[in-house]
Short mmCIF file of C-alpha atoms and ligand atoms in Angstrom, two decimals:
data_model
loop_
_atom_site.label_atom_id
_atom_site.label_comp_id
_atom_site.label_asym_id
_atom_site.label_seq_id
_atom_site.Cartn_x
_atom_site.Cartn_y
_atom_site.Cartn_z
CA MET A 1 16.69 -43.63 63.20
CA PRO A 2 19.61 -41.32 62.59
CA PRO A 3 19.20 -40.35 58.94
CA SER A 4 22.91 -40.26 58.33
CA ALA A 5 22.95 -43.99 59.06
CA ASN A 6 21.57 -44.48 55.61
CA ILE A 7 24.42 -43.00 53.75
CA ILE A 8 27.16 -45.25 52.58
CA TRP A 9 29.58 -44.39 49.92
CA ALA A 10 32.69 -45.88 48.59
CA ASN A 11 35.52 -45.03 46.30
CA ALA A 12 35.81 -47.89 43.93
CA THR A 13 39.33 -48.62 42.79
CA PRO A 14 39.08 -46.96 39.44
CA PRO A 15 39.18 -49.38 36.54
CA THR A 16 39.85 -46.45 34.25
CA SER A 17 41.35 -43.06 34.77
CA THR A 18 37.98 -41.80 35.84
CA CYS A 19 37.14 -42.26 39.45
CA TYR A 20 33.66 -43.43 40.10
CA ARG A 21 31.96 -43.67 43.41
CA VAL A 22 29.34 -45.86 44.85
CA LEU A 23 26.83 -44.00 46.84
CA MET A 24 23.83 -45.51 48.48
CA TRP A 25 21.49 -42.98 49.79
CA GLU A 26 18.03 -42.39 50.98
CA PRO A 27 17.25 -38.95 49.68
CA CYS A 28 14.19 -37.74 51.51
CA ALA A 29 15.38 -39.14 54.80
CA LEU A 30 18.54 -37.15 54.74
CA PRO A 31 19.04 -33.86 56.46
CA ALA A 32 19.64 -31.02 54.05
CA GLU A 33 23.40 -30.90 54.55
CA LEU A 34 23.78 -34.55 53.58
CA THR A 35 21.48 -34.18 50.61
CA ALA A 36 23.58 -31.23 49.58
CA GLU A 37 26.66 -33.35 50.04
CA TRP A 38 25.21 -35.97 47.76
CA SER A 39 24.26 -33.43 45.11
CA ASN A 40 27.74 -31.92 45.27
CA ARG A 41 29.37 -35.30 44.87
CA ARG A 42 27.20 -36.09 41.91
CA ARG A 43 27.87 -32.73 40.33
CA GLU A 44 31.57 -33.12 40.95
CA LEU A 45 31.52 -36.55 39.37
CA LEU A 46 29.69 -35.28 36.32
CA SER A 47 32.06 -32.40 35.82
CA ARG A 48 35.05 -34.66 36.31
CA MET A 49 33.67 -36.97 33.67
CA ARG A 50 33.06 -34.05 31.36
CA ASP A 51 36.51 -32.58 31.99
CA ALA A 52 38.02 -35.96 31.27
CA GLY A 53 36.40 -35.65 27.88
CA ILE A 54 34.28 -38.69 28.29
CA LYS A 55 31.71 -38.72 25.58
CA GLY A 56 28.18 -38.74 26.83
CA ALA A 57 29.20 -38.32 30.47
CA ARG A 58 25.63 -38.08 31.62
CA GLY A 59 24.68 -41.06 29.57
CA THR A 60 27.48 -43.08 31.05
CA LEU A 61 26.42 -42.21 34.53
CA ASN A 62 22.83 -42.96 33.75
CA GLN A 63 23.72 -46.25 32.17
CA LEU A 64 25.82 -47.18 35.17
CA GLU A 65 22.99 -46.24 37.48
CA ASN A 66 20.57 -48.34 35.51
CA GLU A 67 22.93 -51.28 35.52
CA LEU A 68 23.30 -51.02 39.26
CA LYS A 69 19.57 -50.75 39.70
CA SER A 70 19.02 -53.88 37.65
CA LEU A 71 21.75 -55.64 39.56
CA THR A 72 20.16 -54.71 42.82
CA VAL A 73 16.76 -55.82 41.63
CA LYS A 74 18.26 -59.09 40.45
CA LEU A 75 20.47 -59.71 43.42
CA ILE A 76 18.39 -58.33 46.25
CA GLU A 77 14.84 -57.47 45.46
CA GLU A 78 13.81 -60.42 43.33
CA PRO A 79 15.28 -63.08 45.64
CA LEU A 80 13.69 -61.30 48.57
CA ALA A 81 10.33 -61.24 46.91
CA GLN A 82 10.49 -64.91 46.04
CA ALA A 83 12.34 -66.52 48.89
CA PRO A 84 11.92 -66.54 52.62
CA ARG A 85 14.33 -64.17 54.26
CA ALA A 86 16.59 -66.91 55.51
CA ALA A 87 17.18 -68.08 51.95
CA PHE A 88 18.77 -64.80 51.04
CA SER A 89 22.34 -65.40 51.94
CA PHE A 90 25.42 -63.41 52.59
CA ALA A 91 26.65 -64.71 49.27
CA ARG A 92 24.21 -62.42 47.56
CA ALA A 93 25.42 -59.34 49.35
CA GLU A 94 28.90 -60.45 48.49
CA ALA A 95 27.84 -60.89 44.88
CA LEU A 96 26.40 -57.41 44.92
CA GLY A 97 29.64 -56.00 46.21
CA LYS A 98 31.57 -57.88 43.55
CA ALA A 99 29.19 -56.80 40.86
CA LEU A 100 29.65 -53.21 41.90
CA GLN A 101 33.32 -53.71 41.77
CA ALA A 102 33.16 -55.36 38.36
CA HIS A 103 31.31 -52.37 37.04
CA GLY A 104 33.88 -50.18 38.62
CA ALA A 105 31.19 -47.97 39.30
CA VAL A 106 30.30 -44.93 40.90
CA LEU A 107 26.80 -45.09 40.90
CA ALA A 108 23.93 -43.98 42.87
CA TYR A 109 21.45 -46.22 44.48
CA ARG A 110 19.04 -45.97 47.34
CA LEU A 111 19.60 -48.20 50.26
CA GLY A 112 16.21 -48.13 51.88
CA THR A 113 15.79 -48.92 55.52
CA ALA A 114 14.04 -52.09 54.46
CA THR A 115 17.04 -53.25 52.52
CA ALA A 116 19.38 -52.23 55.30
CA GLU A 117 17.34 -54.03 57.91
CA ILE A 118 17.04 -57.15 55.82
CA LEU A 119 20.71 -57.16 55.03
CA LEU A 120 21.48 -56.84 58.72
CA GLN A 121 19.22 -59.76 59.51
CA ILE A 122 20.46 -62.06 56.84
CA GLN A 123 24.05 -61.27 57.44
CA GLY A 124 23.50 -61.65 61.15
CA GLU A 125 25.35 -58.41 61.76
CA GLU A 126 24.79 -56.27 64.80
CA SER A 127 25.12 -52.91 63.16
CA MET A 128 25.50 -51.15 59.87
CA ALA A 129 29.15 -50.59 60.67
CA ASP A 130 29.69 -54.35 61.13
CA MET A 131 27.88 -55.02 57.90
CA LEU A 132 30.05 -52.58 56.11
CA SER A 133 33.14 -54.31 57.46
CA ALA A 134 31.78 -57.57 56.07
CA TRP A 135 31.23 -55.93 52.72
CA GLN A 136 34.72 -54.56 52.77
CA ALA A 137 36.07 -58.02 53.45
CA ALA A 138 34.01 -59.39 50.56
CA THR A 139 35.27 -56.79 48.13
CA PRO A 140 38.99 -56.49 48.66
CA GLY A 141 39.52 -54.35 45.58
CA MET A 142 37.11 -51.73 46.70
CA ASP A 143 38.02 -48.89 48.94
CA TRP A 144 34.84 -48.35 50.89
CA CYS A 145 34.72 -44.99 52.48
CA THR A 146 32.91 -45.59 55.71
CA GLN A 147 33.39 -42.21 57.17
CA PRO A 148 29.88 -40.81 57.14
CA ILE A 149 28.21 -43.89 58.44
CA VAL A 150 30.71 -44.84 61.07
CA GLN A 151 31.18 -41.37 62.34
CA ALA A 152 27.55 -40.50 62.26
CA MET A 153 26.27 -43.56 63.98
CA ASN A 154 27.60 -44.45 67.37
CA ALA A 155 26.84 -47.73 69.08
CA ALA A 156 23.90 -46.40 71.08
CA GLU A 157 22.28 -44.87 68.03
CA GLY A 158 22.86 -48.07 66.08
CA THR A 159 21.20 -50.17 68.76
CA ALA A 160 18.26 -47.77 68.98
CA TRP A 161 17.90 -47.84 65.23
CA GLN A 162 17.92 -51.61 65.10
CA GLN A 163 15.41 -51.85 67.90
CA GLU A 164 13.18 -49.47 66.03
CA CYS A 165 13.47 -51.57 62.89
CA HIS A 166 12.78 -54.81 64.71
CA SER A 167 9.94 -53.51 66.83
CA GLU A 168 7.77 -52.89 63.78
CA SER A 169 4.72 -54.99 64.52
CA GLU A 170 4.38 -56.16 60.94
CA PRO A 171 7.68 -56.24 59.15
CA GLU A 172 7.18 -55.40 55.51
CA LEU A 173 9.58 -56.12 52.75
CA ASP A 174 9.29 -52.52 51.72
CA THR A 175 9.27 -50.78 55.08
CA PRO A 176 9.57 -47.04 54.73
CA GLU A 177 12.55 -45.73 52.90
CA TYR A 178 11.82 -42.13 53.74
CA THR A 179 11.34 -42.20 57.45
CA THR A 180 12.18 -38.70 58.45
CA GLY A 181 11.54 -35.19 57.29
CA GLU A 182 8.48 -33.05 57.25
CA PHE A 183 5.29 -34.28 55.60
CA HIS A 184 2.93 -31.43 54.88
CA HIS A 185 -0.19 -32.37 53.00
CA VAL A 186 -3.35 -30.31 53.30
CA THR A 187 -6.25 -32.74 53.25
CA VAL A 188 -8.85 -31.99 50.60
CA LEU A 189 -12.62 -32.19 51.14
CA LEU A 190 -11.98 -33.34 54.69
CA ASN A 191 -15.35 -32.55 56.28
CA GLU A 192 -17.28 -33.60 53.21
CA ALA A 193 -15.58 -37.00 52.89
CA VAL A 194 -15.79 -37.78 56.59
CA GLN A 195 -19.43 -36.77 56.72
CA ALA A 196 -20.18 -39.00 53.76
CA LEU A 197 -18.51 -42.00 55.38
CA GLN A 198 -20.39 -41.60 58.68
CA PRO A 199 -17.68 -43.01 60.97
CA THR A 200 -18.73 -44.05 64.50
CA VAL A 201 -17.44 -46.26 67.28
CA GLY A 202 -17.47 -49.90 66.18
CA LYS A 203 -17.28 -49.18 62.45
CA VAL A 204 -14.36 -50.43 60.39
CA MET A 205 -13.14 -48.24 57.56
CA VAL A 206 -10.52 -48.47 54.84
CA ASP A 207 -8.53 -45.43 53.79
CA ALA A 208 -7.05 -46.71 50.55
CA THR A 209 -4.84 -43.60 50.18
CA LEU A 210 -3.54 -43.01 53.67
CA GLY A 211 -1.08 -40.24 52.66
CA GLY A 212 -0.29 -38.10 55.69
CA GLY A 213 -3.33 -39.54 57.46
CA GLY A 214 -5.54 -36.42 57.30
CA HIS A 215 -8.79 -38.22 56.52
CA THR A 216 -7.86 -41.21 58.64
CA GLU A 217 -7.29 -39.01 61.68
CA ARG A 218 -10.86 -37.76 61.53
CA LEU A 219 -12.21 -41.29 61.08
CA LEU A 220 -10.21 -42.39 64.13
CA GLN A 221 -11.36 -39.38 66.13
CA ALA A 222 -14.94 -40.44 65.44
CA GLY A 223 -14.13 -43.82 67.01
CA ALA A 224 -13.79 -45.97 63.89
CA GLU A 225 -11.07 -48.56 63.36
CA VAL A 226 -9.10 -47.79 60.20
CA TRP A 227 -7.07 -49.84 57.75
CA GLY A 228 -4.82 -47.36 55.98
CA ILE A 229 -3.19 -48.41 52.72
CA ASP A 230 -0.45 -46.57 50.88
CA GLN A 231 2.16 -47.60 48.39
CA ASP A 232 4.52 -44.84 49.45
CA PRO A 233 6.77 -45.67 52.40
CA ALA A 234 7.18 -41.96 53.23
CA ALA A 235 3.44 -41.56 53.56
CA ARG A 236 3.08 -44.65 55.72
CA ALA A 237 5.86 -43.52 58.01
CA ALA A 238 4.39 -40.02 58.31
CA ALA A 239 0.89 -41.33 59.04
CA LYS A 240 2.16 -43.84 61.59
CA ALA A 241 4.05 -41.11 63.41
CA ARG A 242 1.17 -38.66 63.29
CA LEU A 243 -1.45 -41.16 64.41
CA ALA A 244 0.59 -43.18 66.93
CA GLU A 245 -1.79 -42.22 69.75
CA TYR A 246 -4.57 -44.31 68.19
CA GLY A 247 -2.58 -47.50 68.74
CA GLU A 248 -4.40 -50.65 67.66
CA LYS A 249 -7.24 -48.69 66.08
CA LEU A 250 -5.03 -47.95 63.08
CA HIS A 251 -3.54 -50.64 60.87
CA VAL A 252 -1.08 -49.41 58.27
CA VAL A 253 -0.78 -51.62 55.23
CA ALA A 254 1.87 -51.33 52.52
CA GLY A 255 0.68 -51.96 49.02
CA ASN A 256 -1.25 -50.84 46.01
CA PHE A 257 -4.94 -50.19 46.54
CA ARG A 258 -5.68 -52.12 43.39
CA ASN A 259 -5.23 -55.19 45.67
CA ALA A 260 -7.14 -53.70 48.63
CA ALA A 261 -9.72 -56.47 48.93
CA GLU A 262 -7.11 -59.20 48.70
CA MET A 263 -4.74 -57.49 51.14
CA LEU A 264 -7.44 -56.96 53.75
CA ARG A 265 -8.69 -60.52 53.46
CA LYS A 266 -5.18 -61.69 54.15
CA HIS A 267 -5.47 -59.75 57.39
CA GLY A 268 -8.78 -61.48 58.12
CA VAL A 269 -10.95 -58.49 57.21
CA GLN A 270 -13.87 -59.63 55.07
CA GLU A 271 -16.19 -56.63 55.11
CA VAL A 272 -15.97 -53.00 56.14
CA ASP A 273 -18.35 -50.08 56.69
CA GLY A 274 -16.57 -47.51 54.56
CA LEU A 275 -13.96 -47.19 51.87
CA LEU A 276 -12.26 -43.92 50.99
CA ALA A 277 -9.88 -43.20 48.14
CA ASP A 278 -8.35 -39.74 47.79
CA ILE A 279 -6.69 -40.42 44.47
CA GLY A 280 -3.47 -38.92 43.21
CA ILE A 281 -0.30 -37.66 44.74
CA SER A 282 0.37 -35.88 47.99
CA SER A 283 2.07 -32.51 48.29
CA PRO A 284 5.27 -33.99 49.79
CA GLN A 285 5.59 -36.27 46.77
CA VAL A 286 5.45 -33.27 44.43
CA ASP A 287 7.56 -31.04 46.62
CA CYS A 288 10.41 -33.45 47.26
CA ALA A 289 12.80 -32.89 44.35
CA GLU A 290 14.35 -36.35 44.73
CA ARG A 291 11.01 -37.99 43.95
CA GLY A 292 11.17 -36.48 40.48
CA PHE A 293 7.50 -35.49 40.11
CA SER A 294 8.00 -31.79 39.53
CA PHE A 295 9.43 -29.89 36.60
CA LEU A 296 10.03 -27.00 38.96
CA HIS A 297 12.67 -28.81 40.98
CA GLU A 298 15.81 -30.38 39.58
CA GLY A 299 15.72 -34.06 40.45
CA PRO A 300 16.02 -37.54 38.98
CA LEU A 301 13.26 -38.32 36.49
CA ASP A 302 11.58 -40.81 38.76
CA MET A 303 7.87 -40.20 39.64
CA ARG A 304 7.31 -43.54 41.35
CA MET A 305 4.94 -43.36 44.31
CA ASN A 306 6.24 -46.76 45.29
CA PRO A 307 10.02 -46.39 45.07
CA SER A 308 10.42 -50.14 44.57
CA ALA A 309 8.22 -50.18 41.47
CA PRO A 310 10.16 -51.44 38.47
CA ARG A 311 9.66 -48.59 36.00
CA SER A 312 10.54 -44.96 36.56
CA ALA A 313 9.69 -42.01 34.33
CA ALA A 314 13.30 -42.07 33.05
CA ASP A 315 12.83 -45.70 31.99
CA ILE A 316 9.75 -44.77 29.95
CA VAL A 317 11.25 -41.61 28.48
CA ASN A 318 14.48 -43.34 27.48
CA THR A 319 13.15 -46.67 26.26
CA ALA A 320 9.53 -46.45 25.11
CA PRO A 321 9.00 -46.39 21.34
CA GLU A 322 8.10 -42.98 19.95
CA SER A 323 4.51 -44.00 19.24
CA GLU A 324 4.02 -45.23 22.81
CA LEU A 325 5.43 -42.00 24.21
CA ALA A 326 3.08 -39.98 22.04
CA ASP A 327 0.13 -42.12 23.13
CA ILE A 328 0.99 -41.66 26.81
CA LEU A 329 1.21 -37.88 26.42
CA TRP A 330 -2.00 -37.74 24.48
CA GLN A 331 -4.11 -40.18 26.51
CA TYR A 332 -3.03 -39.21 30.02
CA GLY A 333 -2.06 -35.58 29.49
CA GLU A 334 -4.40 -34.65 26.64
CA GLU A 335 -1.28 -32.98 25.23
CA ARG A 336 -2.00 -31.76 21.72
CA ALA A 337 1.69 -31.57 20.85
CA SER A 338 2.17 -35.19 21.91
CA ARG A 339 3.68 -36.35 18.62
CA ALA A 340 6.11 -33.43 18.34
CA ILE A 341 7.23 -33.85 21.95
CA ALA A 342 7.69 -37.60 21.52
CA ARG A 343 9.73 -37.02 18.37
CA ARG A 344 11.94 -34.50 20.15
CA ILE A 345 12.47 -36.85 23.11
CA VAL A 346 13.55 -39.64 20.79
CA GLN A 347 15.97 -37.32 18.95
CA GLU A 348 17.44 -36.08 22.20
CA ARG A 349 17.78 -39.44 23.91
CA ALA A 350 19.71 -40.76 20.92
CA LYS A 351 22.46 -38.34 21.95
CA ALA A 352 22.29 -39.04 25.69
CA PRO A 353 19.64 -40.37 28.05
CA ILE A 354 17.28 -37.88 29.63
CA THR A 355 17.78 -38.28 33.34
CA THR A 356 16.47 -35.26 35.18
CA THR A 357 13.17 -33.45 35.55
CA THR A 358 14.48 -30.11 34.38
CA GLN A 359 16.24 -31.68 31.39
CA LEU A 360 12.89 -33.05 30.22
CA ALA A 361 10.99 -29.86 31.07
CA ASP A 362 13.49 -27.71 29.14
CA LEU A 363 13.32 -30.06 26.20
CA ILE A 364 9.51 -29.87 26.11
CA ALA A 365 9.74 -26.08 26.29
CA THR A 366 11.75 -26.10 23.07
CA VAL A 367 8.84 -27.81 21.31
CA LEU A 368 6.05 -25.95 22.99
CA PRO A 369 6.81 -22.33 23.80
CA ARG A 370 5.27 -21.03 26.99
CA LYS A 371 1.84 -19.46 26.63
CA GLY A 372 0.11 -18.00 29.65
CA LYS A 373 0.78 -19.09 33.19
CA GLN A 374 1.02 -22.84 32.71
CA HIS A 375 4.46 -24.36 32.15
CA PRO A 376 4.53 -26.20 28.79
CA ALA A 377 5.64 -29.40 30.55
CA THR A 378 2.61 -29.54 32.89
CA ARG A 379 0.53 -31.93 30.81
CA SER A 380 3.45 -34.15 29.84
CA PHE A 381 4.54 -34.53 33.46
CA GLN A 382 1.00 -35.43 34.49
CA ALA A 383 0.85 -37.99 31.70
CA LEU A 384 4.15 -39.59 32.62
CA ARG A 385 3.19 -39.75 36.30
CA ILE A 386 -0.08 -41.48 35.44
CA ALA A 387 1.76 -43.95 33.21
CA VAL A 388 4.58 -44.65 35.68
CA ASN A 389 2.13 -45.43 38.47
CA ASP A 390 -0.54 -46.97 36.23
CA GLU A 391 -2.93 -44.70 38.08
CA LEU A 392 -5.98 -45.29 35.92
CA GLY A 393 -5.48 -49.05 35.90
CA ALA A 394 -5.19 -49.12 39.69
CA LEU A 395 -8.29 -46.94 40.06
CA GLU A 396 -10.33 -49.20 37.77
CA GLU A 397 -9.33 -52.23 39.83
CA LEU A 398 -10.18 -50.49 43.08
CA LEU A 399 -13.56 -49.49 41.70
CA HIS A 400 -14.33 -52.99 40.52
CA THR A 401 -13.30 -54.71 43.76
CA GLY A 402 -14.16 -52.03 46.32
CA LEU A 403 -17.88 -52.78 46.52
CA SER A 404 -17.19 -56.42 47.35
CA LEU A 405 -15.42 -55.24 50.51
CA LEU A 406 -18.40 -53.27 51.76
CA LYS A 407 -21.19 -54.41 54.04
CA SER A 408 -24.72 -53.62 53.05
CA GLY A 409 -25.16 -49.89 53.83
CA GLY A 410 -21.38 -49.37 53.60
CA ARG A 411 -20.18 -46.29 51.73
CA PHE A 412 -17.59 -45.90 49.01
CA ALA A 413 -16.20 -42.36 48.64
CA VAL A 414 -13.74 -41.35 45.95
CA ILE A 415 -12.01 -38.00 45.56
CA THR A 416 -10.43 -37.33 42.16
CA PHE A 417 -8.32 -34.51 40.81
CA HIS A 418 -8.59 -34.67 37.06
CA SER A 419 -11.15 -35.42 34.45
CA LEU A 420 -9.75 -38.82 33.43
CA GLU A 421 -10.09 -40.14 36.98
CA ASP A 422 -13.44 -38.52 37.57
CA ARG A 423 -14.77 -39.92 34.32
CA ALA A 424 -13.81 -43.45 35.42
CA VAL A 425 -15.47 -43.02 38.83
CA LYS A 426 -18.59 -41.41 37.39
CA ARG A 427 -18.99 -44.12 34.77
CA TYR A 428 -18.53 -46.94 37.27
CA PHE A 429 -20.83 -45.39 39.88
CA GLU A 430 -23.48 -44.91 37.18
CA LEU A 431 -23.12 -48.51 36.13
CA VAL A 432 -23.67 -49.95 39.60
CA THR A 433 -26.46 -47.60 40.67
CA LYS A 434 -28.86 -48.17 37.76
CA PRO A 435 -31.51 -50.82 38.48
CA GLU A 436 -32.11 -51.25 34.79
CA ILE A 437 -30.28 -50.72 31.55
CA ASP A 438 -31.80 -49.79 28.27
CA ARG A 439 -30.49 -49.96 24.72
CA PRO A 440 -32.17 -48.63 21.59
CA GLU A 441 -32.20 -52.11 20.06
CA TRP A 442 -34.04 -53.64 23.06
CA PRO A 443 -37.82 -53.55 23.14
CA ALA A 444 -37.80 -52.82 26.89
CA PRO A 445 -35.24 -52.04 29.64
CA ARG A 446 -33.59 -55.03 31.26
CA PRO A 447 -32.45 -55.57 34.85
CA ASN A 448 -28.86 -54.42 35.36
CA PRO A 449 -26.76 -57.33 36.64
CA ALA A 450 -24.20 -54.85 38.07
CA TYR A 451 -26.83 -53.01 40.16
CA ALA A 452 -25.54 -53.00 43.74
CA ALA A 453 -25.55 -49.47 45.12
CA ARG A 454 -27.30 -46.11 45.31
CA LEU A 455 -25.84 -42.68 44.67
CA VAL A 456 -25.50 -40.73 47.91
CA TYR A 457 -25.16 -37.43 46.01
CA ARG A 458 -26.43 -36.97 42.49
CA LYS A 459 -23.70 -34.45 41.66
CA PRO A 460 -20.06 -34.52 42.73
CA ILE A 461 -19.15 -32.53 45.82
CA THR A 462 -16.51 -29.87 45.17
CA PRO A 463 -14.53 -27.70 47.61
CA ALA A 464 -16.26 -24.68 49.10
CA GLU A 465 -14.91 -21.16 48.44
CA GLU A 466 -13.17 -21.13 51.79
CA GLU A 467 -11.22 -24.30 51.02
CA LEU A 468 -10.40 -23.10 47.51
CA SER A 469 -8.85 -19.92 48.79
CA ALA A 470 -6.99 -21.67 51.62
CA ASN A 471 -5.71 -24.49 49.40
CA PRO A 472 -5.53 -23.76 45.66
CA ARG A 473 -4.40 -27.38 45.04
CA SER A 474 -7.97 -28.42 45.88
CA ARG A 475 -9.42 -26.58 42.88
CA SER A 476 -10.07 -29.61 40.70
CA ALA A 477 -11.17 -32.01 43.47
CA LYS A 478 -14.44 -33.91 43.11
CA LEU A 479 -15.98 -36.26 45.63
CA ARG A 480 -18.42 -38.96 44.55
CA VAL A 481 -20.09 -41.35 46.98
CA ILE A 482 -22.20 -44.47 46.66
CA GLU A 483 -23.81 -46.70 49.28
CA LYS A 484 -24.01 -50.46 48.90
CA LEU A 485 -27.58 -51.77 48.85
C1 LIG B 1 -3.79 -37.33 47.88
S1 LIG B 1 -2.79 -38.34 48.87
C2 LIG B 1 -3.83 -38.79 50.20
C3 LIG B 1 -3.83 -37.80 51.30
C4 LIG B 1 -4.61 -38.22 52.52
N1 LIG B 1 -6.01 -38.40 52.23
C5 LIG B 1 -4.43 -37.19 53.61
O1 LIG B 1 -5.38 -36.51 53.95
O2 LIG B 1 -3.32 -37.04 54.13
C6 LIG B 1 -2.78 -39.80 47.95
C7 LIG B 1 -1.94 -40.89 48.56
O3 LIG B 1 -2.35 -42.10 47.94
C8 LIG B 1 -1.22 -42.87 47.63
N2 LIG B 1 -1.58 -43.66 46.46
C9 LIG B 1 -1.87 -43.22 45.22
N3 LIG B 1 -2.17 -44.24 44.41
C10 LIG B 1 -2.07 -45.35 45.17
C11 LIG B 1 -2.26 -46.73 44.89
N4 LIG B 1 -2.60 -47.17 43.68
N5 LIG B 1 -2.09 -47.61 45.90
C12 LIG B 1 -1.75 -47.18 47.15
N6 LIG B 1 -1.52 -45.89 47.45
C13 LIG B 1 -1.69 -44.98 46.47
C14 LIG B 1 -0.13 -41.88 47.37
O4 LIG B 1 1.12 -42.47 47.63
C15 LIG B 1 -0.47 -40.75 48.36
O5 LIG B 1 0.22 -40.92 49.56
#
């Protein structure tokens, strides 16, 4: 798909003296020059708003963005989730256009390929350019600037793009939004995890964290069939592209691994021989500034692995009560200055919402001066990421349902990257591998009703020296494995 096909922007007829723009973009899919164009436009808008003396320019923009997001959720995503595609009518797209117009807004919103494809289908339009014309007709007051899309996408490209969209064997409502660009993730504990899972021809395995497909590739090479789950469209797209040669042996499933058992049963898979979860984020997620995971790169305060998830880091930072913020920072980041940071966030957001990664990082640095090598925002960013993606909740659910997916003799391997995750895995694996439980108040040990597996390794496997020096990001990785009885 030509990446530039995803960019649509419009000059709304300004309801005030300030000119706002509507920009729909797909950040990670864009080539650098278009991303730069988007950043420039945003910067220009912000400075124009500031120059115009608009109080709280950033806040206004952020508020407008949030309003548009909610509108889009209300007008597009919710109806899509609830209704069959056919029920989502042109009227809704029209309503969206009108709503944008009513807000007079120049806002930013992602138009994922999924949304684009669905809009094309429901509007019965042949191409993005035709759809845009329909939108223009539906919003007479709005001066849509179609230049980038129309110029960038000729008829042949448009047809190829549509064919690509429609040839997806299993259309998903959230098909990848980030379909292009490099995806570099160095797989951690590759040999160790694959060895533990014992893949062979005829075995069926689940990779609950497909990522760039590093582990899955080795499982496929050993002849196994793999169901790869990921909630990140960029990861799914990258893995599909990388592993295309394995054809029907790989099934890519969109969703949260907390629902792995349910999702696979929907596909008719009752039991599998192995289940792998390499918990956490991938390098491309951290390294892509637009995903908002890193305090090192200026980007929107987002942190959602699944870009359609309802709550971003900015939502938490700007709306959670002070006590909840402090709890998040303390529980998920073990941040000792959690209360002071939460207080400072609340003071700052009262002036204007906190919308970018560096804004938050700089603010934390005012509370917690830098000591040593670690940036003072490290723990807070980890905490927010865990909260945004409910990472511990999802892991607990995977742990509690994973064993039910395994055949007798099937193996469950989990790689974790920080103590909170490892503690959850260790505790659960201990629970299910003890034949008996004992309590001081009991006269004798009793049979453990949860007993269902044996530990494959008594201690967690950690990366060897060679891996540690080649990939410093692997330093905190731990692999634990159990085998179903
Ligand atoms: C560390 S990466 C996996 C890398 C992969 N093993 C490889 O070698 O390329 C973790 C991946 O799991 C995904 N992920 C994390 N939590 C998830 C969840 N609850 N449900 C589905 N996917 C999740 C992330 O989006 C990310 O792509």
